[in-house]
XYZ file of C-alpha atoms in Angstrom:
722
model
C 0.108 -0.100 0.089
C 1.645 3.093 -0.661
C 1.733 6.726 1.636
C 1.219 9.424 0.513
C 3.910 12.457 1.511
C 2.047 14.272 4.417
C 0.614 10.555 5.386
C 4.297 8.904 5.668
C 6.277 12.561 7.865
C 3.562 11.538 9.845
C 4.142 8.257 10.439
C 7.913 8.393 10.798
C 7.408 11.419 13.444
C 5.005 8.666 15.423
C 7.663 6.256 15.149
C 10.657 9.066 16.876
C 8.401 9.952 19.122
C 7.465 6.582 20.714
C 11.238 6.001 19.861
C 12.426 8.187 22.363
C 9.392 7.937 24.701
C 10.889 4.239 24.876
C 14.781 5.595 25.607
C 13.061 8.311 28.402
C 11.642 5.227 29.873
C 14.805 3.141 29.669
C 16.782 6.041 31.320
C 14.819 6.373 33.983
C 15.277 2.464 35.750
C 18.828 1.927 37.721
C 20.939 -0.657 34.964
C 19.507 -4.034 37.162
C 15.591 -3.494 36.294
C 16.837 -1.788 32.093
C 17.383 -5.942 31.622
C 14.589 -6.831 33.437
C 12.129 -4.925 31.817
C 13.294 -5.556 28.586
C 13.243 -9.517 29.075
C 9.716 -8.485 29.486
C 8.596 -7.374 26.306
C 6.868 -10.087 23.788
C 8.366 -10.535 20.968
C 5.757 -11.519 18.149
C 6.629 -14.632 17.092
C 8.608 -15.689 19.654
C 8.559 -19.429 20.989
C 9.758 -20.663 25.084
C 12.664 -22.989 23.050
C 13.580 -19.419 21.542
C 14.449 -18.359 25.219
C 16.276 -21.011 26.473
C 17.877 -21.725 23.089
C 18.976 -17.384 24.087
C 20.025 -18.772 27.416
C 22.341 -21.477 26.807
C 24.059 -18.649 24.677
C 24.878 -16.129 27.183
C 25.378 -18.725 29.980
C 28.924 -19.505 27.808
C 29.775 -15.676 28.966
C 31.153 -14.514 31.890
C 28.326 -12.889 34.186
C 28.873 -9.061 34.373
C 27.051 -6.844 37.102
C 25.181 -4.213 36.731
C 25.363 -2.597 39.883
C 27.495 -2.859 42.883
C 25.694 -4.880 44.793
C 27.373 -7.321 47.275
C 25.604 -9.876 45.702
C 26.078 -9.465 42.287
C 29.782 -8.865 43.428
C 29.247 -13.005 44.614
C 27.595 -14.134 41.615
C 31.318 -12.620 39.354
C 33.216 -13.804 41.911
C 31.545 -17.666 41.437
C 31.314 -17.402 37.834
C 35.326 -16.420 38.124
C 36.017 -19.847 40.180
C 33.914 -21.830 38.231
C 35.276 -21.002 34.825
C 38.712 -22.241 36.437
C 37.929 -25.651 37.979
C 35.898 -26.012 34.389
C 39.252 -25.423 32.332
C 41.490 -27.877 34.843
C 39.675 -31.062 33.486
C 41.996 -33.732 32.604
C 40.914 -34.607 28.469
C 43.046 -38.319 28.248
C 43.721 -41.371 30.578
C 47.646 -39.996 30.957
C 46.425 -36.724 32.217
C 44.323 -38.021 34.510
C 46.740 -40.538 35.993
C 49.189 -37.446 36.006
C 46.795 -35.948 38.547
C 45.751 -38.581 40.165
C 49.207 -40.079 41.359
C 50.384 -35.585 41.735
C 47.384 -35.152 43.764
C 46.855 -37.944 46.709
C 50.287 -39.788 46.319
C 49.470 -43.110 44.990
C 49.341 -45.542 41.926
C 45.228 -44.808 41.526
C 43.458 -48.262 42.602
C 43.629 -52.119 39.747
C 41.306 -51.581 37.783
C 40.884 -47.968 37.056
C 41.397 -48.173 33.476
C 37.802 -49.673 33.339
C 36.631 -47.403 35.847
C 37.676 -45.096 33.587
C 36.402 -46.450 30.483
C 32.928 -47.152 32.456
C 32.669 -43.368 32.861
C 34.049 -41.976 29.718
C 31.607 -44.337 28.550
C 28.715 -42.842 30.318
C 30.360 -39.439 29.786
C 31.383 -38.060 33.028
C 32.218 -34.193 33.019
C 34.896 -34.292 35.426
C 37.258 -37.220 35.041
C 39.033 -35.977 38.078
C 36.538 -34.579 40.567
C 36.544 -37.712 42.989
C 38.276 -35.563 45.693
C 35.493 -36.606 48.246
C 35.713 -40.315 47.545
C 39.406 -39.776 48.696
C 39.168 -37.294 51.788
C 36.697 -39.932 53.203
C 39.117 -42.983 52.746
C 42.567 -41.230 53.545
C 42.446 -42.259 57.419
C 42.309 -45.204 57.113
C 45.523 -46.187 55.374
C 46.482 -45.522 58.929
C 44.524 -48.443 59.872
C 44.907 -51.761 59.284
C 43.264 -53.721 56.732
C 41.899 -56.506 58.494
C 40.914 -54.301 60.874
C 38.954 -52.835 58.603
C 37.658 -55.858 57.233
C 36.468 -57.483 60.634
C 34.445 -53.848 61.594
C 32.693 -54.665 58.141
C 32.281 -57.899 57.858
C 30.034 -57.834 61.977
C 28.720 -54.655 62.839
C 25.605 -55.255 61.550
C 25.232 -58.392 63.835
C 23.429 -56.505 66.146
C 20.057 -54.982 64.607
C 20.400 -51.807 67.746
C 23.351 -50.599 66.384
C 21.025 -49.316 62.877
C 24.057 -51.206 60.449
C 23.157 -53.380 57.170
C 25.827 -55.491 55.857
C 25.598 -55.805 52.095
C 28.379 -59.132 50.825
C 29.901 -59.252 47.515
C 32.038 -62.439 46.789
C 33.362 -63.566 43.204
C 31.973 -61.135 41.148
C 28.333 -60.979 43.314
C 26.288 -60.092 45.946
C 25.529 -63.186 48.132
C 23.620 -62.250 51.150
C 22.277 -58.896 53.054
C 22.466 -58.823 56.724
C 19.928 -56.543 58.643
C 19.146 -55.261 55.158
C 17.226 -51.881 54.860
C 15.601 -50.144 51.943
C 18.483 -47.987 51.579
C 20.819 -51.270 51.485
C 18.109 -52.862 48.910
C 18.140 -50.056 46.935
C 22.579 -49.623 47.458
C 22.387 -53.414 46.498
C 20.929 -52.870 42.557
C 23.538 -49.523 42.294
C 26.484 -51.808 42.624
C 24.927 -54.624 40.071
C 25.809 -52.426 37.331
C 29.670 -52.775 37.729
C 29.957 -55.460 39.639
C 32.002 -57.392 38.074
C 34.848 -55.174 38.743
C 34.595 -55.244 42.530
C 36.638 -57.162 44.892
C 35.423 -59.551 47.344
C 34.045 -56.911 50.226
C 32.081 -56.164 52.812
C 30.129 -53.546 53.060
C 28.431 -51.903 56.397
C 25.587 -49.430 55.929
C 24.618 -47.142 57.616
C 20.796 -47.439 58.965
C 19.765 -44.184 60.663
C 19.201 -40.834 58.723
C 21.956 -39.273 61.192
C 25.477 -39.809 60.658
C 27.450 -41.972 63.279
C 31.171 -41.491 63.458
C 32.890 -38.130 65.737
C 36.942 -38.669 65.641
C 38.283 -36.054 68.303
C 40.518 -33.935 66.967
C 44.189 -35.547 67.905
C 43.662 -38.748 66.558
C 42.312 -37.863 63.479
C 45.808 -35.699 63.535
C 47.548 -39.002 63.972
C 46.094 -41.174 62.237
C 46.134 -38.022 58.565
C 50.159 -38.105 59.516
C 50.631 -42.158 59.500
C 48.461 -41.865 56.339
C 50.933 -39.444 54.126
C 53.961 -41.465 55.956
C 52.845 -44.793 54.347
C 52.451 -42.791 50.614
C 54.538 -44.594 48.496
C 53.932 -45.682 44.116
C 56.460 -48.900 43.296
C 56.962 -48.850 39.951
C 56.510 -52.372 39.132
C 52.837 -52.381 41.575
C 50.709 -55.487 40.642
C 48.047 -54.534 39.017
C 44.752 -56.650 40.495
C 43.396 -57.196 43.893
C 43.944 -60.140 46.478
C 41.939 -62.429 46.808
C 41.191 -65.041 49.430
C 41.441 -62.605 52.075
C 40.279 -63.647 55.777
C 38.477 -61.929 57.967
C 36.084 -61.451 55.774
C 32.021 -62.382 57.130
C 31.562 -66.122 56.335
C 28.984 -66.364 54.360
C 28.086 -69.822 54.392
C 27.805 -71.006 58.113
C 24.947 -69.318 59.838
C 27.079 -67.867 62.414
C 30.731 -66.667 61.418
C 32.846 -67.780 64.463
C 35.575 -65.250 63.906
C 37.229 -62.852 65.014
C 35.841 -59.595 66.117
C 36.520 -55.657 66.544
C 34.318 -53.638 68.982
C 33.076 -50.666 66.988
C 32.241 -48.907 70.376
C 28.785 -47.806 69.754
C 27.150 -45.133 72.433
C 24.061 -43.672 73.134
C 23.924 -39.945 73.628
C 20.237 -39.546 74.232
C 19.175 -36.027 75.725
C 23.069 -34.843 74.987
C 22.651 -31.779 72.397
C 25.038 -33.044 69.536
C 28.168 -30.576 70.160
C 29.281 -31.909 73.190
C 29.956 -34.276 71.250
C 30.998 -32.148 68.080
C 33.258 -30.205 69.407
C 35.695 -33.291 70.664
C 36.337 -33.332 66.518
C 37.594 -29.647 66.541
C 41.020 -27.734 66.713
C 41.244 -26.748 69.851
C 41.821 -22.509 68.896
C 37.984 -23.278 66.753
C 35.274 -21.081 68.285
C 33.825 -24.667 69.241
C 36.059 -24.249 72.011
C 36.035 -22.546 74.898
C 39.585 -20.978 73.718
C 38.975 -19.592 69.903
C 37.532 -16.547 68.401
C 34.606 -14.774 69.656
C 31.082 -14.828 67.315
C 32.159 -11.631 65.459
C 35.514 -13.021 64.491
C 33.837 -16.607 63.560
C 31.168 -15.190 61.437
C 34.130 -12.928 59.639
C 35.174 -15.486 57.804
C 32.095 -17.025 56.717
C 29.822 -14.212 55.875
C 29.572 -10.493 55.083
C 28.491 -7.284 57.157
C 26.699 -6.999 54.480
C 23.581 -7.827 54.737
C 25.072 -10.935 56.135
C 25.447 -12.589 52.973
C 27.136 -15.925 52.738
C 30.909 -15.660 51.273
C 31.647 -19.206 51.836
C 29.264 -21.722 51.866
C 31.655 -24.750 53.403
C 32.425 -23.073 56.127
C 28.962 -22.140 57.250
C 28.140 -24.983 57.287
C 30.964 -26.255 59.791
C 30.261 -26.674 63.332
C 33.563 -25.508 64.446
C 32.629 -22.677 62.884
C 29.016 -21.979 63.659
C 28.062 -24.393 66.228
C 27.470 -22.253 68.840
C 25.692 -19.347 67.325
C 23.205 -22.573 66.409
C 23.607 -25.752 69.031
C 20.214 -24.553 69.714
C 18.510 -23.308 66.548
C 18.824 -26.467 64.294
C 17.410 -29.802 64.965
C 19.463 -32.121 64.898
C 22.379 -29.967 67.299
C 19.369 -29.283 69.921
C 16.944 -32.242 70.319
C 18.200 -35.390 67.889
C 15.219 -37.976 67.589
C 18.102 -40.511 67.841
C 22.022 -40.144 68.416
C 24.487 -43.181 68.160
C 28.099 -42.880 67.517
C 31.481 -43.409 68.390
C 34.840 -42.988 68.165
C 36.687 -45.103 67.085
C 36.803 -44.967 63.150
C 34.880 -47.254 62.260
C 33.959 -48.176 58.137
C 30.449 -47.090 58.472
C 29.163 -45.541 54.255
C 26.484 -43.063 55.466
C 24.327 -40.651 52.928
C 25.159 -38.081 54.977
C 27.211 -36.206 57.742
C 28.595 -32.958 59.222
C 31.745 -31.670 59.015
C 33.524 -33.471 61.910
C 31.788 -36.841 61.126
C 34.408 -39.553 58.952
C 31.479 -41.434 57.618
C 32.498 -42.806 54.524
C 29.991 -40.814 51.889
C 27.585 -42.645 49.048
C 25.126 -41.155 47.341
C 21.701 -41.209 48.939
C 18.972 -44.019 47.825
C 16.755 -41.847 47.332
C 18.646 -40.529 44.216
C 18.511 -43.400 42.534
C 16.383 -45.110 43.313
C 12.760 -43.663 41.868
C 10.125 -42.189 44.192
C 7.763 -39.646 42.936
C 8.625 -38.044 46.291
C 12.172 -36.809 45.398
C 12.055 -37.090 41.300
C 12.080 -34.108 38.916
C 9.665 -34.417 36.184
C 10.350 -31.807 33.174
C 6.969 -31.826 31.799
C 5.479 -29.759 35.083
C 8.251 -27.385 35.096
C 7.646 -24.238 33.281
C 9.703 -21.446 32.569
C 11.556 -19.120 34.066
C 9.262 -16.173 33.474
C 5.733 -18.017 33.474
C 6.439 -18.955 37.436
C 5.698 -17.134 39.948
C 7.181 -14.686 41.894
C 7.185 -16.009 45.498
C 8.868 -17.950 47.609
C 7.605 -21.298 48.613
C 8.294 -24.521 50.973
C 6.006 -26.980 51.626
C 7.176 -30.066 54.879
C 6.370 -31.503 57.981
C 7.062 -30.281 61.528
C 10.888 -32.812 62.024
C 14.112 -32.578 61.905
C 13.652 -32.480 66.415
C 11.626 -33.564 69.228
C 9.277 -30.291 70.344
C 8.384 -29.284 73.156
C 6.161 -25.874 74.303
C 9.726 -24.257 75.330
C 11.868 -25.011 72.741
C 9.653 -25.935 69.660
C 10.137 -22.573 68.005
C 13.775 -22.391 67.665
C 14.262 -25.538 65.488
C 15.209 -24.897 61.848
C 12.333 -26.368 60.085
C 9.841 -24.116 62.615
C 11.729 -20.767 62.837
C 11.815 -20.847 58.634
C 7.826 -21.065 58.243
C 7.676 -18.443 61.664
C 10.228 -15.915 59.743
C 8.346 -15.973 56.361
C 4.991 -15.998 57.992
C 3.638 -12.265 57.368
C 1.248 -12.452 60.642
C 3.965 -13.308 62.657
C 6.259 -10.680 61.292
C 4.574 -7.472 61.181
C 5.776 -6.065 64.661
C 9.906 -7.180 63.906
C 12.081 -5.903 61.439
C 15.198 -7.639 59.691
C 18.328 -6.771 57.888
C 17.780 -5.773 54.438
C 20.325 -4.328 51.791
C 19.592 -1.325 50.186
C 20.031 1.184 47.888
C 22.064 4.689 49.800
C 19.649 7.643 48.641
C 22.930 9.601 47.309
C 24.708 7.145 45.516
C 22.849 4.937 42.724
C 23.443 1.600 42.163
C 25.975 1.982 45.769
C 24.463 -0.797 48.540
C 24.348 -0.385 52.947
C 22.699 -2.998 55.493
C 18.947 -0.857 56.193
C 18.275 -2.806 59.483
C 14.921 -1.553 59.923
C 12.867 -3.033 57.244
C 8.945 -4.778 58.498
C 8.885 -7.484 56.411
C 5.084 -8.236 57.113
C 3.875 -7.200 53.653
C 6.809 -8.371 51.441
C 6.127 -11.897 53.006
C 2.355 -11.681 52.556
C 3.193 -10.617 48.814
C 5.335 -13.044 48.389
C 6.456 -16.016 50.465
C 4.068 -19.696 50.724
C 5.599 -21.091 53.303
C 3.900 -24.424 55.764
C 4.292 -27.147 57.592
C 1.752 -29.707 56.351
C 2.316 -32.504 58.971
C 3.073 -31.814 62.183
C 4.770 -34.910 64.370
C 7.359 -35.435 67.013
C 5.307 -32.782 69.977
C 5.249 -33.180 72.927
C 2.765 -33.112 75.031
C 1.226 -33.165 71.438
C 1.010 -31.280 68.083
C -2.355 -29.380 68.297
C -1.213 -27.463 71.865
C 2.078 -26.370 70.312
C 0.126 -25.251 66.923
C -3.440 -25.269 67.229
C -3.498 -21.338 68.186
C -0.239 -20.222 66.137
C 0.271 -21.964 62.534
C -2.371 -23.609 60.571
C -1.396 -26.836 58.073
C -1.589 -26.363 54.919
C -2.547 -29.660 52.136
C -0.060 -31.340 50.597
C 1.943 -30.523 47.742
C 4.077 -32.285 45.678
C 7.191 -31.468 44.020
C 5.858 -30.942 40.080
C 2.993 -27.835 42.403
C 6.325 -26.081 43.791
C 7.749 -25.826 40.419
C 5.360 -23.022 39.345
C 7.280 -20.653 42.009
C 10.942 -19.343 41.050
C 11.711 -19.865 44.479
C 11.964 -22.785 46.058
C 13.818 -22.861 49.894
C 15.613 -25.966 51.276
C 16.191 -26.479 54.775
C 17.371 -30.328 56.238
C 15.121 -32.642 58.107
C 16.346 -35.059 60.877
C 19.002 -35.291 58.088
C 19.933 -33.961 54.744
C 17.181 -33.173 52.144
C 16.438 -35.267 49.578
C 14.354 -32.665 47.455
C 17.780 -31.236 46.234
C 18.620 -32.892 43.734
C 15.285 -32.325 42.239
C 15.110 -28.913 42.804
C 18.923 -28.183 41.133
C 17.522 -29.901 38.141
C 13.832 -27.809 37.896
C 14.189 -24.066 35.413
C 13.324 -22.751 39.406
C 16.315 -21.058 41.706
C 17.415 -23.022 44.587
C 17.657 -21.833 47.909
C 20.149 -23.612 50.180
C 20.866 -23.364 53.998
C 21.865 -26.589 55.614
C 24.704 -27.891 58.135
C 25.228 -31.713 56.135
C 27.730 -32.671 54.055
C 26.711 -34.660 50.590
C 27.975 -36.628 47.939
C 28.207 -34.488 45.539
C 28.593 -31.088 47.544
C 32.767 -30.636 45.642
C 30.544 -29.830 43.030
C 28.214 -27.406 43.297
C 29.024 -24.390 43.626
C 27.827 -21.824 46.145
C 26.211 -18.704 43.846
C 26.660 -20.048 40.231
C 24.081 -23.356 40.722
C 22.234 -22.157 44.184
C 21.957 -19.280 46.238
C 23.315 -20.072 49.632
C 21.755 -18.922 53.132
C 22.988 -18.961 56.604
C 21.829 -21.909 58.982
C 20.335 -18.738 61.039
C 18.172 -17.626 57.656
C 18.543 -13.948 59.235
C 20.196 -12.850 55.169
C 16.298 -14.562 54.003
C 14.903 -10.804 52.943
C 18.509 -9.688 51.901
C 18.172 -12.748 48.934
C 14.553 -12.256 48.203
C 14.206 -8.609 47.362
C 17.543 -8.613 45.892
C 16.253 -10.993 43.545
C 12.512 -9.594 44.130
C 12.817 -6.015 44.436
C 11.386 -3.104 46.558
C 10.099 -0.045 46.247
C 9.720 2.043 43.552
C 12.727 2.682 40.675
C 10.938 5.896 39.511
C 10.065 7.208 43.231
C 12.894 9.959 44.653
C 15.019 8.157 47.051
C 14.622 9.394 50.624
C 16.084 8.050 53.727
C 14.490 5.771 55.361
C 12.223 4.440 52.390
C 14.335 0.639 51.399
C 14.723 0.812 47.965
C 16.536 -2.162 46.291
C 16.335 -2.486 42.124
C 15.376 -6.376 41.250
C 17.753 -8.989 39.903
C 15.237 -10.933 37.939
C 17.787 -12.180 35.355
C 20.372 -13.042 37.274
C 17.490 -15.042 38.544
C 17.127 -16.632 35.429
C 20.565 -16.272 34.619
C 21.086 -18.622 38.548
C 18.437 -21.762 38.028
C 19.525 -21.876 34.344
C 23.040 -22.632 35.180
C 21.918 -24.386 37.931
C 19.638 -26.845 36.360
C 21.905 -27.445 32.985
C 24.783 -28.138 35.570
C 22.865 -29.946 37.715
C 22.198 -32.295 33.945
C 26.256 -33.062 33.539
C 27.183 -34.044 37.311
C 24.093 -35.148 39.062
C 22.586 -37.984 36.956
C 22.132 -41.391 37.945
C 25.088 -42.265 35.267
C 26.961 -39.469 37.596
C 25.314 -41.957 40.415
C 26.649 -44.896 38.880
C 30.601 -44.037 37.642
C 30.447 -42.216 41.724
C 29.750 -45.488 43.946
C 32.176 -47.784 41.073
C 34.770 -45.623 41.817
C 34.293 -45.259 45.533
C 34.275 -49.206 45.876
C 37.471 -49.419 43.875
C 39.321 -47.176 46.148
C 37.556 -49.331 49.315
C 38.775 -52.242 47.419
C 42.054 -51.427 48.098
C 42.196 -49.904 51.146
C 40.892 -52.833 52.252
C 43.965 -54.521 50.810
C 46.664 -57.164 52.554
C 48.955 -55.419 49.589
C 47.465 -52.127 49.587
C 50.489 -50.467 49.416
C 51.685 -52.926 46.309
C 48.758 -52.630 43.830
C 47.949 -50.134 41.619
C 48.102 -49.663 38.223
C 51.261 -48.534 37.380
C 51.470 -47.669 33.902
C 51.276 -43.951 32.222
C 47.931 -44.330 30.388
C 49.660 -43.747 26.845
C 48.140 -47.830 25.736
C 44.901 -46.881 26.665
C 44.889 -43.471 25.004
C 46.725 -44.819 22.065
C 43.435 -47.576 22.608
C 40.851 -45.270 22.459
C 42.478 -42.996 19.398
C 42.787 -45.680 17.505
C 38.951 -46.999 17.893
C 37.670 -43.240 16.907
C 39.937 -43.385 13.913
C 38.150 -46.163 12.908
C 34.757 -45.345 13.276
C 35.633 -41.837 11.521
C 36.579 -44.251 8.712
C 34.013 -46.173 8.835
C 31.612 -43.899 8.900
C 32.813 -42.325 5.937
C 33.313 -45.335 3.868
C 29.707 -46.913 4.039
C 29.623 -49.386 1.498
C 26.543 -48.518 -1.566
C 23.723 -51.196 -1.193
C 24.122 -54.149 -3.342
C 28.525 -53.686 -4.019
C 30.373 -56.193 -4.674
C 32.575 -57.576 -2.081
C 36.088 -56.681 -4.437
C 34.698 -52.980 -4.727
C 34.088 -52.650 -1.300
C 37.486 -54.479 -0.419
C 39.016 -51.372 -2.686
C 36.932 -49.004 -0.884
C 37.901 -50.380 2.784
C 41.376 -48.923 3.945
C 43.356 -52.425 4.394
C 44.410 -50.945 7.512
C 40.935 -50.732 8.333
C 39.487 -53.491 6.756
C 39.096 -57.195 8.101
C 39.874 -56.281 11.865
C 38.469 -57.437 14.835
C 39.490 -55.361 17.685
C 37.963 -57.870 20.191
C 39.821 -60.402 19.230
C 42.894 -58.794 18.879
C 45.748 -58.605 21.316
C 45.561 -55.762 23.881
C 48.707 -53.920 24.132
C 51.135 -54.171 26.679
C 51.009 -51.680 29.954
C 53.723 -49.686 30.007
C 55.922 -49.770 32.844
C 57.927 -46.112 32.161
C 57.293 -44.889 35.649
C 60.653 -45.909 37.602
C 59.715 -42.853 40.311
C 57.243 -40.389 41.801
C 56.490 -36.647 42.070
C 59.805 -35.095 43.532
C 57.172 -33.430 46.470
C 56.123 -37.045 47.511
C 59.420 -38.244 47.730
C 60.566 -38.947 51.681
C 62.093 -36.461 52.444
C 59.630 -34.100 51.446
C 57.324 -35.911 53.794
C 55.758 -33.542 56.728
C 52.848 -33.784 59.212
C 49.210 -32.764 58.226
C 48.399 -29.778 57.876
C 45.107 -28.599 58.195
C 44.039 -26.664 55.049
C 40.500 -25.275 56.032
C 39.574 -26.305 52.753
C 36.028 -27.110 54.158
C 36.774 -26.097 57.322
C 38.116 -27.584 60.678
C 38.601 -32.014 61.451
C 38.829 -34.621 58.069
C 37.144 -32.557 56.096
C 40.257 -30.196 55.308
C 41.975 -31.053 52.359
C 45.973 -32.644 52.754
C 47.690 -30.401 51.297
C 48.956 -31.273 47.993
C 45.631 -30.547 46.887
C 45.694 -28.109 44.227
C 42.643 -26.231 44.649
C 41.185 -24.456 47.056
C 37.481 -24.403 47.088
C 35.594 -22.776 49.796
C 32.972 -21.335 47.478
C 31.656 -24.835 46.787
C 29.539 -26.692 48.972
């Protein structure tokens, strides 16, 4: 359709005026508000999938903050540390073996090549990140193998001790003793790779709570012994020892073999910090000679908004224990405590930093359970989610009585995010300074009642473990809400996750979702070294005193176009940052927390454990340099590439086919060819592990005090990770 000259001029004037109005409105917004506003502008024909593609492209770039908010700076720092971690992955078997020796001062265990191929076939993301396995098993190098075997073989015998047994013989699981749903689930996992696992007995914790608390001085002695015993023989034997004694005799009903006392003791009615602080160093805050509260807090959180800067230390009982010992159900009034001061080989799903249990992937992560499994079909895109922080759960976590129930962690969360309860309360947030746009300072007089009513949906669905009864405690304070499954919660942008009796089984599903996880915990899990706070999730202090700082950062507070006045807080909305972190957490969980990753982790754990319990553990292992496997893999990849390029045409004659295939490929059957001889070129340990370099263990405090800190030879400092 043609326009006359006058109509064309009018149209151009209208376009120019509209453009000027858009620019004027954008200039009136703070920088962080511009991005969130633009993200909301609908574009004709733009589908949901196109947004995902754009997000993937954006996530490949480093995060660039739009203001000086302290949380924005933490996101930048986490992004930088993750990229450094990501760039330091071994690309070949030779690199993997070299890094193993450099980090741990030993050869890899027997059948390490089989594990490597197993992991690569399942597209493992970082073949090197198994420090949790090595940290957990490290002190057992100071215990005689037969002692470990005797403990593992018989700890299940007294049912009240809460231990199940799994018994592997001749590449089969021949028996389960004092079985539970956890041990039955683990059996289905082990069967995925049992052909490579030596004979062993596995002692599995049946209780929710962790078990082993070795006193500080004893643990340091074990670690010094372990370090002194490191060695790498040039010609280590490549297989596990067979027919060892002191395993459970599964051929008889009652094994009369020698036993070791695990020295269990009950601690009903005691606060857990009385036990935990024995595993802390003398100078720790948990002990009387340690630093004061302010000095301890400065190690893991910022004075600005109280946001967590070191997630590991925020769950370190030696650092934060005195402040939360009466604010967390497990620490204040655990439903059951059965512990030991002796280092015993108990496999458990979680632990606190002072425990020496051997972590394995939680059974609920492996066993399909709709209460904990993520279902993509019921999730929605970030922009379609409600701007709500949601939590549902039971009153689990500790025994509740009239004068203390409000202190427990789940109860504090529900009360703190209840608008009615907070009507006369004030909290600290970070608000923009009136005289300095984009710069933030503490605002300590924020009343969160209206904010909570508008943006939070937090409630209990079940009440139990109350004395004299739950109705007496809750009826006049909090009403129970209907139960809500995981998929319903994914309609909200923000998912809070806190502990129950122990760790929360919902966490992996939260990470897999398109929502943003906010996490507070005192418990450690198998995957913690893989997750980066402020990149894959939002860390929260176990006292929850930073919750409104976190929520106002992402949701915003106040009118961006109103005049900044003293006493009237304004926080710019950072919705784009929330979307970015939620997407990064989701993509990362789908790379490192898959069921395949659980198989890979458990396979590696049992290989390392199999060597720990072997009488010849100092003389067995993989002593090659790794090049022979890399060469075989390379040849296989080249052959596949050639076969792909020279696929014969249909009905082609045999002679013509032979002409098209290179002689080096045609007729080869790699499965029948002799395997390359293992290289024996490795003749001496790296210089830093020769005898003259052996030193006593020094606590690096990567994950707090106690054994959770890595040995000095660990190259990375991962203070920002779970």
